[in-house]
Tab-separated table of C-alpha atoms in Angstrom:
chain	number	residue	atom	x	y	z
K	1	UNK	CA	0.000	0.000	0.000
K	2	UNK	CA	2.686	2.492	0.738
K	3	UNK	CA	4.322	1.755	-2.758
K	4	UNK	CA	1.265	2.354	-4.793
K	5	UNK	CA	1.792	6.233	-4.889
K	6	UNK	CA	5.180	5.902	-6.319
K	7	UNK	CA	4.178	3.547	-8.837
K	8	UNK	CA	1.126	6.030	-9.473
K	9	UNK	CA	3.206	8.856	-9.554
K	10	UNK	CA	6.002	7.299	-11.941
K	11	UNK	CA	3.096	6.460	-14.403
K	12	UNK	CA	1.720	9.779	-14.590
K	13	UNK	CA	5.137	11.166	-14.856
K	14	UNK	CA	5.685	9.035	-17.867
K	15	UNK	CA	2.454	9.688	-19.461
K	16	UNK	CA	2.532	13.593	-19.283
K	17	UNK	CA	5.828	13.365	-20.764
K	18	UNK	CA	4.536	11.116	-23.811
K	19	UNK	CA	1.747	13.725	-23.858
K	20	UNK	CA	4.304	16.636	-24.125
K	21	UNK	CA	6.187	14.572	-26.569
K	22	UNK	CA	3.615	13.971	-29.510
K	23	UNK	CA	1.736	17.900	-28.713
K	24	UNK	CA	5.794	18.960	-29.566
K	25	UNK	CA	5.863	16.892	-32.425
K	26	UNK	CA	1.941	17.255	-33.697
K	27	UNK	CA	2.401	21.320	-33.021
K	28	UNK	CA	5.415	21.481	-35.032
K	29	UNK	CA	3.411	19.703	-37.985
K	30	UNK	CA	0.547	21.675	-38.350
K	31	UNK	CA	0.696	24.542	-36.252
K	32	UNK	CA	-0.659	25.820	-32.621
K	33	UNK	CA	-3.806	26.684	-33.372
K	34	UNK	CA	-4.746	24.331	-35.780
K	35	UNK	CA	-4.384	20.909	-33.269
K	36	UNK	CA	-6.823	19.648	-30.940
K	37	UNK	CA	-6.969	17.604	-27.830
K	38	UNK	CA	-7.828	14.801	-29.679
K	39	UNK	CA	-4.861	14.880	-32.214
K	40	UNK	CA	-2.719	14.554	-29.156
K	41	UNK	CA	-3.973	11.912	-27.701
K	42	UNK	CA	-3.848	9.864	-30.929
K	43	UNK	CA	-0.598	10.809	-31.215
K	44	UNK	CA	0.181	9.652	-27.533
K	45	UNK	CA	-1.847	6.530	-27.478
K	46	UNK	CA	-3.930	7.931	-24.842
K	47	UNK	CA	-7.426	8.654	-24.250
K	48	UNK	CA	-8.974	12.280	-23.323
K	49	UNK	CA	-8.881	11.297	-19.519
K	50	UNK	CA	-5.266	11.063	-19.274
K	51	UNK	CA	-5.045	14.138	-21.311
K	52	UNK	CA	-7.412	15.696	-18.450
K	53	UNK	CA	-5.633	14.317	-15.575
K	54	UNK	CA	-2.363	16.190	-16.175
K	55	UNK	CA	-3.840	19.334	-18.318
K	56	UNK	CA	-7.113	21.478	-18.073
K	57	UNK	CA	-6.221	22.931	-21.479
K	58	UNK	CA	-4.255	23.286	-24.959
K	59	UNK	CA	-2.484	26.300	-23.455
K	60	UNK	CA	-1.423	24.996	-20.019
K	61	UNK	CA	0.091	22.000	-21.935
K	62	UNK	CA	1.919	24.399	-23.961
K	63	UNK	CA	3.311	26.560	-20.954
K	64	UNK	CA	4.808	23.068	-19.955
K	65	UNK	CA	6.617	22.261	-23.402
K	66	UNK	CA	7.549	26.392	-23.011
K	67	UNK	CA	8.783	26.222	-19.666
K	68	UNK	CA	10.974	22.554	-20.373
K	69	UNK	CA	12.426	24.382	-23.887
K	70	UNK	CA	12.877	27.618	-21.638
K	71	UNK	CA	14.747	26.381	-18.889
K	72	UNK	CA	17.112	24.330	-21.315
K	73	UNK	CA	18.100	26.893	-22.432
K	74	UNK	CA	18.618	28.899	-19.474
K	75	UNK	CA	20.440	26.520	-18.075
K	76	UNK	CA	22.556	25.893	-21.401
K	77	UNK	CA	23.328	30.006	-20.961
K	78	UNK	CA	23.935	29.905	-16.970
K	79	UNK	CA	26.107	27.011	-17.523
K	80	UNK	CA	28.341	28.401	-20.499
K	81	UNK	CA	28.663	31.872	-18.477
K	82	UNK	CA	29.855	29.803	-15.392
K	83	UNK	CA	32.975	28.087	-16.063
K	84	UNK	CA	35.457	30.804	-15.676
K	85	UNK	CA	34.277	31.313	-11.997
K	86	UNK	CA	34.080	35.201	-11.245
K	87	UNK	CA	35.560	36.435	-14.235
K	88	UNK	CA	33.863	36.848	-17.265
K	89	UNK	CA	35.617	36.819	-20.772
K	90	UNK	CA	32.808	37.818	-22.919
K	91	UNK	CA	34.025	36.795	-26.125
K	92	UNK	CA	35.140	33.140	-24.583
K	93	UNK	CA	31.906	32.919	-23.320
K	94	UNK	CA	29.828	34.156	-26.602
K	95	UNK	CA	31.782	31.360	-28.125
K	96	UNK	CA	30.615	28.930	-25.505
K	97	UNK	CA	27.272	29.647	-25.489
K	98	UNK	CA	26.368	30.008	-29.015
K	99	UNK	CA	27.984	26.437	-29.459
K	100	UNK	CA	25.555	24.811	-27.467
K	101	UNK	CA	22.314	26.817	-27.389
K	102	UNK	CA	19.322	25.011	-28.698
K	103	UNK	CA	18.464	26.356	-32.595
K	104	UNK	CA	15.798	24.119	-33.185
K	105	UNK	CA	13.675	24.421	-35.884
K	106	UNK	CA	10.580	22.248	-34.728
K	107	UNK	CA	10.328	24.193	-31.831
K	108	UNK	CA	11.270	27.516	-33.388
K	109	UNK	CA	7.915	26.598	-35.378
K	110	UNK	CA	5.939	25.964	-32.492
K	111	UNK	CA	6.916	28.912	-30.455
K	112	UNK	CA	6.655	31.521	-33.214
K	113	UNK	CA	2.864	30.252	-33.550
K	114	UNK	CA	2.402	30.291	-29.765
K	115	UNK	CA	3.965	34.153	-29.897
K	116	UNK	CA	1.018	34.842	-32.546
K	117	UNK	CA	-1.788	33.208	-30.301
K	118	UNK	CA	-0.409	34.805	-26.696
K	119	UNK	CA	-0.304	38.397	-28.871
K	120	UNK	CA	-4.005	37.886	-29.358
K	121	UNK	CA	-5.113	36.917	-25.628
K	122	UNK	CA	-3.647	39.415	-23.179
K	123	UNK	CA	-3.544	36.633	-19.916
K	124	UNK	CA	-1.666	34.683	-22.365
K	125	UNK	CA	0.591	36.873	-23.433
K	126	UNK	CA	1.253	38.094	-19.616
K	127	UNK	CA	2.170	34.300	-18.868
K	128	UNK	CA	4.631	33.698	-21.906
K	129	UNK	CA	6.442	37.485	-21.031
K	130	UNK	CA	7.022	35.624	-17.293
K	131	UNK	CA	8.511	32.805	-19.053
K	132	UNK	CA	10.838	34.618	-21.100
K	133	UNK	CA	11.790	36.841	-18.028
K	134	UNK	CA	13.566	33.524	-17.243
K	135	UNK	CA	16.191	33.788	-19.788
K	136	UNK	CA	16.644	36.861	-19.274
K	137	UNK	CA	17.076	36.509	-15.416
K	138	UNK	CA	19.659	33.793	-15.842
K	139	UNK	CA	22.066	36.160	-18.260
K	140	UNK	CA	21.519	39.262	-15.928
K	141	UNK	CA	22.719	37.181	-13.102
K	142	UNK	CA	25.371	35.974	-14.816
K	143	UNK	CA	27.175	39.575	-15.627
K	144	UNK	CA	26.503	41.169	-12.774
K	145	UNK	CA	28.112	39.111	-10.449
K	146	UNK	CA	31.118	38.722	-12.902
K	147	UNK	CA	34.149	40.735	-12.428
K	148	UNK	CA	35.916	40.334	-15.834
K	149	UNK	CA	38.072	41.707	-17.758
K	150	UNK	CA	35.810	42.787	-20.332
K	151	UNK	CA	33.394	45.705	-19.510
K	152	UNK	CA	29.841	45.925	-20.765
K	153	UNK	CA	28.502	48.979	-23.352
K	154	UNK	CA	27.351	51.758	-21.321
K	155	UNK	CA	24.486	52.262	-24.588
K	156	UNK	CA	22.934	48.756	-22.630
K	157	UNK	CA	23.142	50.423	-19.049
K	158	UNK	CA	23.087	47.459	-16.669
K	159	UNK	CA	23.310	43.559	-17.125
K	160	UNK	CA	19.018	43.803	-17.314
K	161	UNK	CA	19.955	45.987	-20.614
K	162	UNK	CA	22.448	43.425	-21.654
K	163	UNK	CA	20.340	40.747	-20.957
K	164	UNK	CA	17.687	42.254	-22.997
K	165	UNK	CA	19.857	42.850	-25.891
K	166	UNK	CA	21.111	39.011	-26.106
K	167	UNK	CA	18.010	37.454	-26.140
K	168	UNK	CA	15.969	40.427	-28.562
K	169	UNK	CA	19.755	39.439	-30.726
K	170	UNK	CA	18.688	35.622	-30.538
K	171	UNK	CA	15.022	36.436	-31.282
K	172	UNK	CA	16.209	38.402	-34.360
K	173	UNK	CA	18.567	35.361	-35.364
K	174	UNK	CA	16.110	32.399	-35.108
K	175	UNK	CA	13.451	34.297	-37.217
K	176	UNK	CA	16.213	33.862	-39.980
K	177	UNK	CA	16.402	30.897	-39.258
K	178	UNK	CA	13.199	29.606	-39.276
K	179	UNK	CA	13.107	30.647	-42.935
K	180	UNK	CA	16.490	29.300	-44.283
K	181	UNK	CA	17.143	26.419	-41.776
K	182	UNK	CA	21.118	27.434	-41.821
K	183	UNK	CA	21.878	26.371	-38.550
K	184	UNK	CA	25.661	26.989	-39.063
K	185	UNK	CA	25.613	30.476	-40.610
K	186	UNK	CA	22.565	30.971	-37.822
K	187	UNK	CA	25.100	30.304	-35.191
K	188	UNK	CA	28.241	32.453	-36.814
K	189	UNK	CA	25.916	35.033	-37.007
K	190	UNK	CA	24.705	34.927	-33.051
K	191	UNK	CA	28.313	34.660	-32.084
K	192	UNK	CA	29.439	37.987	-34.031
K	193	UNK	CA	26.162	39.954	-32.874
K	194	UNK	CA	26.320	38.916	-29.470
K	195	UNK	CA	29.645	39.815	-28.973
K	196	UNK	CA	29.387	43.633	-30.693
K	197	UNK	CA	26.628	43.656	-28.178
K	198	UNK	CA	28.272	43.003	-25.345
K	199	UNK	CA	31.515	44.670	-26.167
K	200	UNK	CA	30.852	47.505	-28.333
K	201	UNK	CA	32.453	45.838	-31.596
K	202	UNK	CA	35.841	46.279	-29.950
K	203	UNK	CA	36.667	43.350	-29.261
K	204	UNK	CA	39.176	42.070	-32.465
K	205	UNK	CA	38.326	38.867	-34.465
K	206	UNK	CA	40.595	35.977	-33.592
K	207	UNK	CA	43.281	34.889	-36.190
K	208	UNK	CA	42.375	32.219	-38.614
K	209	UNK	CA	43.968	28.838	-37.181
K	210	UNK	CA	44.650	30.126	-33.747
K	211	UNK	CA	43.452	27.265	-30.854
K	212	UNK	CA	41.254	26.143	-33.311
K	213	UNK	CA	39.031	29.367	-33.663
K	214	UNK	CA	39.545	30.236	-36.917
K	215	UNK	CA	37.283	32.509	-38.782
K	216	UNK	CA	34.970	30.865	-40.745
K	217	UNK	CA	35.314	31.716	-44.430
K	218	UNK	CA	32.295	33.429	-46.146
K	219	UNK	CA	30.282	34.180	-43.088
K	220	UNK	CA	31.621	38.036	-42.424
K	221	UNK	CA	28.006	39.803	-42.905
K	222	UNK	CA	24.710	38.380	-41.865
K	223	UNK	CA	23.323	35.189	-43.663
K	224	UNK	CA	20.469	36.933	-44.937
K	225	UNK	CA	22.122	40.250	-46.824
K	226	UNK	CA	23.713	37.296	-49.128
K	227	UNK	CA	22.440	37.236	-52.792
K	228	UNK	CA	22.593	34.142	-54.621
C-alpha cells in the first residue's frame, strides 16, 4: 500500500511526458492553433482522460513544453557563463554559449505560432512574457556578479539591458532561421552579434587557425544580406 503512490506517480510522470512529446511533435506539424486535444492523444496513445488528468487545457500544456524548452536553455546560458568562476571573458563565453544553445527548428515553429496566439489573448501573453523573463534573469545574473576583464557597453546600461539585448539578438537570429534552416551560418551570425553587443564591436576577431578558432570563411556579414 505504501508503494502504490510511487508507482502512481512514476506512471503519470511518464504519461505527461509522452503527452508533451507527440503535442511537440503534432504542433510542429501543423501549427498551434490548428491541433486539438484529440490529435494529441492519438498521437500519444492515450485517451482524453489522461489528457485531463495532467492538463485542463491546450495552453497549459503548452506553458509546460515552453517552460521545459525555456529552462534548457537557461540553463545551457547559466552554464556556459559559469565556467570561468568570477571572471567573465565575454568573447570566450559568446563562443561557448552560441555552441551549445538550442536552434531548433521544430520548436522555433511551435513557439513563433504560440507568440502569434499569446499576442491575441492578453492573460496569455502576460504568462509567456514571465517565461521569457527567465532567460533573461539567468544572463543578468550571470554579468553582474562577474568581475571580468571585459566591460559591458554603457548604450545597454546594466546587465538587465544586456540581458535584454542578447536574447531580442537571438530572437532576431532564429526568425532567420526559421526561414532558411542554416543552422551553421545561424550560429556564426549569433556569435558575431552577441559579442558587438556586449563589447561595443571592440573586441578584435581571432586569427584564422589560432586554438582552433579560426574565422569561418564566407560568413563576415549576416546570412540573410547574401544574394545568390
Amino acid at each position: 500500500m505504501q508503494e502504490t503512490p510511487g508507482r502512481v506517480t512514476r506512471r503519470r510522470v511518464r504519461t505527461r511526458a509522452r503527452l508533451l512529446d507527440a503535442a511537440f511533435e503534432v504542433f510542429a506539424a501543423k501549427g498551434f492553433g490548428r491541433v486539438s486535444i484529440e490529435e494529441i492523444c492519438e498521437a500519444a496513445g492515450f485517451s482524453r482522460g489522461a489528457f485531463y488528468s495532467n492538463f485542463a487545457t491546450l495552453d497549459e500544456l503548452f506553458f509546460a513544453l515552453y517552460r521545459e524548452r525555456a529552462d534548457l536553455i537557461a540553463s545551457q546560458v547559466a552554464d556556459a557563463l559559469a565556467r570561468e568562476g568570477p571572471d567573465l571573458d565575454v568573447p570566450a563565453s559568446v563562443d561557448r554559449v552560441t555552441e551549445v544553445l538550442l536552434l531548433d527548428v521544430d520548436w522555433l515553429l511551435v513557439k513563433t505560432d504560440f507568440l502569434v496566439h499569446a499576442a491575441r489573448d492578453p492573460g496569455v501573453a502576460g504568462v509567456l512574457l514571465d517565461h521569457r523573463a527567465r532567460l533573461r534573469d539567468a544572463i543578468a545574473d550571470r554579468l553582474s556578479r562577474a568581475r571580468g576583464h571585459t566591460e559591458l557597453p554603457a548604450v545597454l546600461a546594466d546587465a538587465d539591458g544586456a540581458a535584454h539585448a542578447v536574447v531580442a539578438a537571438y530572437d532576431g537570429v532564429t526568425t532567420q532561421l526559421l526561414l532558411d534552416r542554416d543552422v551553421e551560418a545561424a550560429r556564426v551570425w549569433l556569435k558575431q552579434l552577441l559579442t558587438a553587443l556586449l563589447t561595443d564591436g571592440a573586441v578584435p576577431a581571432p586569427a584564422p587557425g589560432r586554438s582552433g578558432h579560426e574565422q569561418p570563411q564566407g560568413r563576415t556579414q549576416p546570412p540573410w544580406t547574401r544574394t545568390s
